[in-house]
CSV table of C-alpha atoms in Angstrom, one decimal:
chain,number,residue,atom,x,y,z
A,7,MET,CA,86.7,109.7,109.2
A,8,LEU,CA,88.7,108.5,106.3
A,9,LYS,CA,85.6,107.9,104.1
A,10,LYS,CA,84.4,111.4,104.6
A,11,LEU,CA,87.7,112.8,103.6
A,12,MET,CA,88.2,110.7,100.4
A,13,THR,CA,86.6,113.4,98.2
A,14,MET,CA,88.9,116.1,99.8
A,15,PHE,CA,91.9,113.8,99.2
A,16,SER,CA,91.1,113.3,95.6
A,17,SER,CA,90.8,117.1,95.0
A,18,LEU,CA,94.0,117.7,97.0
A,19,PHE,CA,95.9,115.1,94.8
A,20,ARG,CA,94.6,116.5,91.5
A,21,GLN,CA,95.6,120.0,92.5
A,22,GLN,CA,99.1,118.8,93.6
A,23,LYS,CA,99.0,120.9,96.7
A,24,SER,CA,101.4,118.6,98.5
A,25,ARG,CA,102.2,121.0,101.4
A,26,GLN,CA,98.6,121.5,102.3
A,27,LEU,CA,97.7,119.2,105.2
A,28,THR,CA,94.2,117.5,105.5
A,29,GLU,CA,92.7,116.3,108.7
A,30,PHE,CA,93.9,112.9,107.8
A,31,ASP,CA,97.4,114.1,107.3
A,32,ASN,CA,97.4,115.6,110.8
A,33,ASP,CA,96.4,112.1,112.1
A,34,VAL,CA,99.3,110.7,110.1
A,35,ILE,CA,101.7,113.2,111.8
A,36,ILE,CA,100.4,112.0,115.2
A,37,LEU,CA,101.2,108.4,114.1
A,38,MET,CA,104.6,109.5,112.9
A,39,ASN,CA,105.4,111.1,116.2
A,40,LYS,CA,104.3,108.0,118.0
A,41,HIS,CA,106.8,105.9,116.1
A,42,ARG,CA,109.4,108.6,115.8
A,43,ILE,CA,109.4,108.6,112.0
A,44,ASN,CA,110.9,111.6,110.2
A,45,THR,CA,109.2,111.4,106.8
A,46,VAL,CA,106.3,109.4,105.4
A,47,GLY,CA,104.8,109.2,101.9
A,48,TYR,CA,101.6,107.4,101.0
A,49,ALA,CA,99.3,106.7,98.1
A,50,ILE,CA,95.8,105.3,98.6
A,51,ILE,CA,94.2,103.4,95.7
A,52,ASP,CA,90.4,103.0,95.1
A,53,ASN,CA,88.6,101.8,92.0
A,54,PHE,CA,92.0,101.5,90.2
A,55,ASN,CA,92.8,105.2,90.8
A,56,ILE,CA,95.0,107.1,93.2
A,57,VAL,CA,92.5,108.9,95.4
A,58,ALA,CA,94.9,110.3,98.0
A,59,ALA,CA,98.6,110.9,98.1
A,60,ASN,CA,101.1,113.0,100.1
A,61,THR,CA,104.6,113.0,101.5
A,62,ILE,CA,105.0,114.6,104.9
A,63,GLY,CA,108.2,115.5,106.5
A,64,GLY,CA,109.9,118.1,108.6
A,65,ASN,CA,112.1,119.5,105.8
A,66,ALA,CA,110.2,122.2,103.9
A,67,SER,CA,111.7,121.0,100.6
A,68,ILE,CA,110.1,117.6,100.9
A,69,ASN,CA,106.9,117.2,98.8
A,70,ILE,CA,105.0,114.6,96.8
A,71,ASN,CA,107.7,114.5,94.1
A,72,SER,CA,110.4,113.6,96.7
A,73,ILE,CA,111.9,110.1,96.3
A,74,PHE,CA,112.5,107.3,98.8
A,75,GLN,CA,114.6,104.2,98.4
A,76,ALA,CA,112.0,101.6,97.4
A,77,CYS,CA,114.2,98.8,98.8
A,78,SER,CA,113.0,95.3,97.9
A,79,LEU,CA,110.0,96.6,96.1
A,80,SER,CA,112.6,96.8,93.3
A,81,LYS,CA,112.3,93.0,93.0
A,82,SER,CA,108.7,93.3,91.7
A,83,LEU,CA,109.8,95.6,88.9
A,84,THR,CA,112.7,93.2,88.1
A,85,ALA,CA,110.3,90.3,88.0
A,86,TYR,CA,108.0,92.2,85.5
A,87,ALA,CA,111.1,93.0,83.3
A,88,ALA,CA,112.2,89.3,83.4
A,89,LEU,CA,108.7,88.1,82.4
A,90,ASN,CA,108.7,90.6,79.5
A,91,LEU,CA,111.9,89.1,78.2
A,92,ALA,CA,110.4,85.6,78.7
A,93,ALA,CA,107.4,86.6,76.6
A,94,GLN,CA,109.9,87.5,73.8
A,95,ASN,CA,111.6,84.1,74.1
A,96,LYS,CA,114.8,86.0,75.1
A,97,LEU,CA,114.8,84.6,78.7
A,98,PHE,CA,113.5,81.2,79.8
A,99,LEU,CA,111.9,80.8,83.2
A,100,ASP,CA,112.5,77.0,83.6
A,101,LEU,CA,115.9,76.6,81.8
A,102,PRO,CA,118.8,76.5,84.2
A,103,ILE,CA,120.1,80.0,84.7
A,104,ASN,CA,123.7,78.9,84.1
A,105,GLN,CA,122.7,78.0,80.5
A,106,GLN,CA,121.6,81.6,80.0
A,107,LEU,CA,124.2,83.6,81.7
A,108,LYS,CA,127.2,84.8,79.7
A,109,SER,CA,129.4,87.0,81.9
A,110,TRP,CA,129.4,84.9,85.0
A,111,LYS,CA,128.1,81.5,86.2
A,112,LEU,CA,127.2,79.8,89.4
A,113,SER,CA,129.7,77.2,90.5
A,114,HIS,CA,131.0,75.2,93.5
A,115,SER,CA,127.7,73.4,94.1
A,116,GLU,CA,126.0,70.2,93.0
A,117,TYR,CA,123.0,72.4,92.4
A,118,ALA,CA,124.6,75.1,90.3
A,119,ASP,CA,123.1,73.8,87.1
A,120,ILE,CA,119.6,73.3,88.6
A,121,VAL,CA,118.8,76.9,89.6
A,122,THR,CA,116.2,78.5,87.3
A,123,VAL,CA,114.9,82.0,86.8
A,124,ARG,CA,111.6,80.9,88.3
A,125,HIS,CA,113.4,79.7,91.4
A,126,CYS,CA,115.0,83.1,91.8
A,127,LEU,CA,111.7,84.9,91.3
A,128,ASN,CA,109.7,82.9,93.8
A,129,MET,CA,112.4,82.7,96.5
A,130,THR,CA,113.1,79.0,96.3
A,131,SER,CA,116.6,79.4,94.6
A,132,GLY,CA,118.5,78.6,97.8
A,133,LEU,CA,121.0,81.4,96.9
A,134,SER,CA,122.7,83.4,99.6
A,135,PHE,CA,125.6,85.7,100.3
A,136,GLY,CA,127.2,83.5,102.9
A,137,ASP,CA,125.3,81.4,105.5
A,138,PRO,CA,121.7,81.9,106.5
A,139,GLY,CA,121.2,85.1,108.4
A,140,THR,CA,123.9,86.9,106.3
A,141,PHE,CA,122.4,90.0,104.6
A,142,PHE,CA,123.7,92.1,101.8
A,143,SER,CA,124.2,95.8,102.8
A,144,GLY,CA,124.7,98.9,100.7
A,145,TYR,CA,127.8,101.1,100.4
A,146,GLY,CA,128.3,104.5,102.1
A,147,GLN,CA,128.4,107.7,100.2
A,148,TYR,CA,132.2,107.9,100.3
A,149,ALA,CA,132.9,104.1,99.8
A,150,ALA,CA,134.4,102.6,96.7
A,151,LEU,CA,131.6,101.0,94.7
A,152,PRO,CA,132.0,97.5,93.3
A,153,THR,CA,130.8,96.4,90.0
A,154,LEU,CA,127.9,93.9,89.8
A,155,LEU,CA,130.4,91.1,88.8
A,156,GLN,CA,132.6,91.9,91.8
A,157,ILE,CA,129.6,91.5,94.0
A,158,LEU,CA,128.6,88.2,92.5
A,159,LYS,CA,132.2,86.9,92.8
A,160,GLY,CA,132.7,88.4,96.3
A,161,GLU,CA,135.8,90.4,95.1
A,162,LYS,CA,136.9,93.7,96.5
A,163,PRO,CA,135.8,96.4,96.9
A,164,ALA,CA,132.6,94.3,97.4
A,165,THR,CA,132.2,93.6,101.1
A,166,ASN,CA,130.1,90.4,100.7
A,167,PRO,CA,131.3,86.8,100.4
A,168,PRO,CA,130.7,85.1,97.0
A,169,ILE,CA,127.2,83.9,96.3
A,170,LYS,CA,126.6,80.3,97.2
A,171,ILE,CA,123.7,77.8,97.2
A,172,ILE,CA,122.7,76.8,100.7
A,173,TYR,CA,119.5,74.8,99.9
A,174,GLU,CA,118.4,72.6,97.1
A,175,PRO,CA,116.6,74.8,94.6
A,176,GLY,CA,112.8,74.5,94.6
A,177,THR,CA,112.6,72.7,98.0
A,178,LYS,CA,112.5,75.5,100.5
A,179,TYR,CA,111.4,79.1,100.9
A,180,PHE,CA,114.4,81.3,101.5
A,181,TYR,CA,114.3,85.0,101.0
A,182,SER,CA,117.2,85.8,98.5
A,183,GLY,CA,118.4,89.1,97.3
A,184,ALA,CA,121.3,87.2,95.8
A,185,GLY,CA,119.0,85.5,93.3
A,186,PHE,CA,117.8,88.9,92.1
A,187,MET,CA,121.4,90.2,91.6
A,188,ILE,CA,122.0,87.1,89.4
A,189,LEU,CA,118.8,88.1,87.5
A,190,GLN,CA,120.3,91.6,87.1
A,191,GLN,CA,123.4,90.1,85.5
A,192,LEU,CA,121.2,87.8,83.3
A,193,ILE,CA,119.1,90.7,82.0
A,194,GLU,CA,122.3,92.8,81.3
A,195,ASP,CA,123.7,89.8,79.4
A,196,ILE,CA,120.5,89.4,77.3
A,197,VAL,CA,119.8,93.1,76.5
A,198,GLY,CA,123.5,94.1,76.2
A,199,MET,CA,123.1,97.2,78.3
A,200,ASN,CA,123.3,98.4,81.9
A,201,PHE,CA,120.3,97.2,84.0
A,202,ALA,CA,119.5,100.7,85.3
A,203,LEU,CA,119.5,102.3,81.9
A,204,TYR,CA,117.3,99.5,80.5
A,205,MET,CA,114.7,99.7,83.3
A,206,ASN,CA,114.7,103.5,83.2
A,207,ASP,CA,114.1,103.6,79.5
A,208,LYS,CA,112.1,100.5,78.8
A,209,PHE,CA,109.7,100.1,81.7
A,210,LEU,CA,109.4,103.0,84.1
A,211,PRO,CA,107.7,105.4,81.7
A,212,LYS,CA,105.4,102.6,80.4
A,213,LEU,CA,104.3,101.9,84.0
A,214,GLY,CA,103.6,105.5,84.8
A,215,MET,CA,106.7,105.7,87.1
A,216,LEU,CA,108.0,109.1,85.8
A,217,ARG,CA,109.7,110.2,89.0
A,218,SER,CA,111.5,106.9,89.6
A,219,THR,CA,115.0,105.7,88.7
A,220,PHE,CA,117.3,102.7,89.2
A,221,GLU,CA,120.4,105.0,89.0
A,222,CYS,CA,123.3,104.2,91.3
A,223,PRO,CA,124.8,106.5,92.2
A,224,LEU,CA,122.1,109.1,91.7
A,225,SER,CA,122.6,111.9,89.3
A,226,GLU,CA,122.4,115.5,90.6
A,227,THR,CA,118.8,115.7,89.3
A,228,TYR,CA,117.6,112.9,91.5
A,229,ARG,CA,119.9,113.7,94.4
A,230,LYS,CA,117.9,116.9,94.8
A,231,LEU,CA,114.7,114.9,95.2
A,232,ALA,CA,116.1,112.2,97.5
A,233,ILE,CA,114.9,111.9,101.1
A,234,ASN,CA,117.6,111.2,103.6
A,235,GLY,CA,117.4,107.9,105.5
A,236,TYR,CA,117.5,107.4,109.3
A,237,LYS,CA,118.9,104.5,111.2
A,238,SER,CA,117.1,102.6,114.0
A,239,ASP,CA,118.8,104.9,116.6
A,240,LYS,CA,117.2,107.9,114.8
A,241,GLN,CA,120.5,109.2,113.5
A,242,GLN,CA,120.7,110.2,109.9
A,243,ILE,CA,122.7,107.9,107.5
A,244,GLU,CA,126.1,109.4,106.8
A,245,GLY,CA,125.8,111.3,103.6
A,246,GLY,CA,122.0,110.9,103.5
A,247,TRP,CA,121.8,107.3,102.2
A,248,ASP,CA,123.8,104.2,101.2
A,249,HIS,CA,124.3,103.2,97.6
A,250,VAL,CA,122.6,100.0,96.6
A,251,VAL,CA,124.7,98.6,93.7
A,252,GLY,CA,122.4,95.6,93.2
A,253,SER,CA,119.7,97.7,91.6
A,254,ALA,CA,117.5,94.7,90.7
A,255,SER,CA,117.3,93.6,94.3
A,256,GLY,CA,116.9,96.9,96.2
A,257,GLY,CA,118.1,99.9,94.2
A,258,LEU,CA,115.0,101.6,93.0
A,259,TRP,CA,114.2,105.2,94.1
A,260,SER,CA,110.6,106.0,93.8
A,261,THR,CA,107.5,107.8,95.1
A,262,PRO,CA,104.4,106.2,96.6
A,263,SER,CA,102.3,107.5,93.7
A,264,ASP,CA,104.7,105.9,91.1
A,265,LEU,CA,104.6,102.6,92.9
A,266,ALA,CA,100.8,102.9,93.1
A,267,ASN,CA,100.7,103.3,89.4
A,268,PHE,CA,102.6,100.0,89.1
A,269,CYS,CA,100.1,98.3,91.3
A,270,ILE,CA,97.2,99.7,89.3
A,271,TYR,CA,98.9,98.7,86.0
A,272,LEU,CA,99.3,95.1,87.2
A,273,SER,CA,95.7,95.0,88.6
A,274,ARG,CA,94.1,96.3,85.4
A,275,LEU,CA,95.9,93.5,83.5
A,276,TYR,CA,94.8,90.9,86.0
A,277,VAL,CA,91.1,91.8,85.7
A,278,ASP,CA,91.3,92.3,81.9
A,279,LYS,CA,90.7,96.0,82.0
A,280,ALA,CA,93.7,96.9,80.0
A,281,GLY,CA,96.7,95.6,78.2
A,282,ALA,CA,97.6,93.1,75.4
A,283,THR,CA,97.1,89.4,75.7
A,284,VAL,CA,100.8,88.7,76.3
A,285,GLU,CA,100.9,91.1,79.2
A,286,LYS,CA,97.8,89.5,80.8
A,287,LYS,CA,99.7,86.2,80.8
A,288,LEU,CA,102.6,87.9,82.5
A,289,ILE,CA,100.5,89.1,85.5
A,290,LYS,CA,98.9,85.6,85.7
A,291,GLU,CA,102.4,84.2,86.1
A,292,MET,CA,103.3,86.7,88.7
A,293,LEU,CA,100.3,85.9,90.8
A,294,ALA,CA,100.3,82.1,90.4
A,295,GLU,CA,100.9,79.7,93.2
A,296,TYR,CA,104.1,77.8,93.5
A,297,GLN,CA,105.2,74.9,95.7
A,298,ASN,CA,107.0,75.5,99.0
A,299,THR,CA,106.5,79.3,98.9
A,300,ASP,CA,103.9,82.0,99.1
A,301,PHE,CA,105.7,84.1,96.6
A,302,GLY,CA,104.4,84.3,93.1
A,303,LEU,CA,107.0,85.8,90.8
A,304,GLY,CA,108.5,88.8,92.5
A,305,LEU,CA,105.4,89.4,94.7
A,306,VAL,CA,103.8,87.7,97.7
A,307,VAL,CA,100.4,86.2,96.9
A,308,ASP,CA,97.8,86.0,99.7
A,309,ALA,CA,94.1,85.0,99.7
A,310,VAL,CA,93.4,84.6,103.4
A,311,SER,CA,89.7,85.4,103.0
A,312,GLY,CA,89.3,84.4,99.4
A,313,ALA,CA,90.1,87.9,98.3
A,314,LEU,CA,93.4,87.8,96.4
A,315,ASN,CA,96.0,90.4,97.3
A,316,PHE,CA,99.6,90.8,96.2
A,317,ARG,CA,102.1,92.7,98.3
A,318,LYS,CA,105.8,93.4,98.8
A,319,ASN,CA,107.7,95.0,101.6
A,320,GLY,CA,111.2,96.4,101.6
A,321,HIS,CA,113.9,97.4,104.0
A,322,ASN,CA,117.2,99.1,103.4
A,323,ALA,CA,119.5,101.0,105.8
A,324,GLY,CA,117.4,104.1,106.6
A,325,TYR,CA,114.2,103.1,104.8
A,326,HIS,CA,111.1,100.8,105.1
A,327,CYS,CA,108.2,100.6,102.8
A,328,GLU,CA,105.3,98.3,101.6
A,329,MET,CA,102.8,98.0,98.9
A,330,LEU,CA,99.5,96.0,99.2
A,331,MET,CA,96.9,95.6,96.4
A,332,PHE,CA,93.6,93.8,96.0
A,333,PRO,CA,93.6,93.5,92.2
A,334,GLU,CA,90.0,92.2,91.9
A,335,TYR,CA,88.7,95.2,93.9
A,336,GLY,CA,91.0,97.9,92.6
A,337,LYS,CA,92.0,98.8,96.1
A,338,GLY,CA,95.4,99.2,97.7
A,339,VAL,CA,98.0,101.3,99.4
A,340,VAL,CA,101.7,102.2,99.1
A,341,VAL,CA,103.5,103.6,102.2
A,342,MET,CA,107.1,104.6,102.4
A,343,THR,CA,109.2,105.8,105.3
A,344,ASN,CA,112.8,107.1,105.7
A,345,SER,CA,113.4,105.0,108.8
A,346,ALA,CA,115.0,101.7,109.3
A,347,SER,CA,112.5,101.1,112.1
A,348,GLY,CA,109.5,102.1,110.0
A,349,ILE,CA,107.8,98.7,110.0
A,350,GLU,CA,105.6,99.3,113.0
A,351,PHE,CA,104.4,102.6,111.5
A,352,VAL,CA,103.8,100.9,108.2
A,353,ASN,CA,101.8,98.1,109.8
A,354,GLU,CA,99.6,100.4,111.8
A,355,PHE,CA,99.1,102.8,108.9
A,356,ILE,CA,97.9,100.0,106.6
A,357,ALA,CA,95.7,98.5,109.3
A,358,THR,CA,94.0,101.8,109.8
A,359,ILE,CA,93.4,102.3,106.1
A,360,SER,CA,92.1,98.8,105.8
A,361,ASP,CA,89.7,99.1,108.7
A,362,GLU,CA,88.4,102.5,107.7
A,363,LEU,CA,87.7,101.4,104.1
A,364,ASN,CA,86.4,98.0,104.9
A,365,TRP,CA,89.0,96.1,102.9
A,366,PRO,CA,88.9,92.3,102.7
A,367,ALA,CA,91.0,90.5,105.3
A,368,TYR,CA,94.8,90.2,104.7
A,369,ARG,CA,97.7,88.7,106.7
A,370,LYS,CA,98.6,91.3,109.3
A,371,ASP,CA,101.4,89.1,110.7
A,372,PHE,CA,103.2,89.3,107.4
A,373,ASN,CA,107.0,88.9,107.5
A,374,GLU,CA,108.8,88.0,104.3
A,375,LEU,CA,111.9,86.8,106.0
A,376,VAL,CA,110.0,83.9,107.7
A,377,SER,CA,107.1,83.8,105.2
A,378,SER,CA,105.6,80.4,104.4
A,379,PRO,CA,102.7,79.1,102.3
A,380,VAL,CA,100.1,79.3,105.1
A,381,VAL,CA,97.1,80.0,102.9
A,382,LYS,CA,96.3,78.7,99.4
A,383,ARG,CA,94.2,80.6,97.0
A,384,LEU,CA,90.6,79.5,96.6
A,385,LYS,CA,90.0,77.7,93.3
């Protein structure tokens, strides 16, 4: 069914008729009802182009330009920014991060001067807010918002304990948002400006992400586009959504099409279809293999059938999303939901697309929180 509809999808996307529903969209609605999801956005990529995209929700104001919290997909953008600074010799991947930070430094650990940027990017930093199993949460619409430094130090109004090192860096996979918040501080120290302003000005336009923002809190312009999030009990988040002050870790707001543009941009670089030599080296670094982890730099790297793919999923209060891309084939998908329990919908949606379009095999049991280097890339 999906193959027959691809031409229709492409025409629909080009004409921007986001409220018109195709036969496939009606199937999506059936799947949404099955999993009790309020709003879904998707973008399907084929031959390095977006061939189908839509955002479907009960609210008549929701359309293809509406924005979701991109959750931990933010980390992939942060990794790209960090690598750009590394290419300019302003940031050093393998120099201890304490030697590069100015405003704040890791302390109270024998490993404090061992943690590197590369460790943070490939999830082997051992950094955590508290003990294993402790997760950083956002702040309600009406809560006092801490500064980034207050979060790093664990000082009020931050609600988290201070960052600490719970594993020896480089020895163990441990999913760490804390490491990306330190990277946010490092980037701000290096460029001398707010992280959100830097990303919005320097990278989002270049990557074709013209409807996206790292703002926190959102300006009125973006508030009008924001899709409200829903908790696992199907109740709307109070005020619509939580603020994510650690923008580098989980604060991006975006659309499926914008994130698809990012996937396409990286993939074209990877297969030498576009970009300068320096940028080609960046994506090679992002998709390289590293010891004790299946993360590259800011992305999960998988080659279960010999066909390389990169992916990232994300989960915030009220949102769940994922992007999956086969860079050598120019095929991929981005799917975003406004539900904390959206993972089952996302998995079934991607599996359906994969089966219908005869994609190469990929790891369908994917879970970043317990991820491990199961499969090595073929040489």
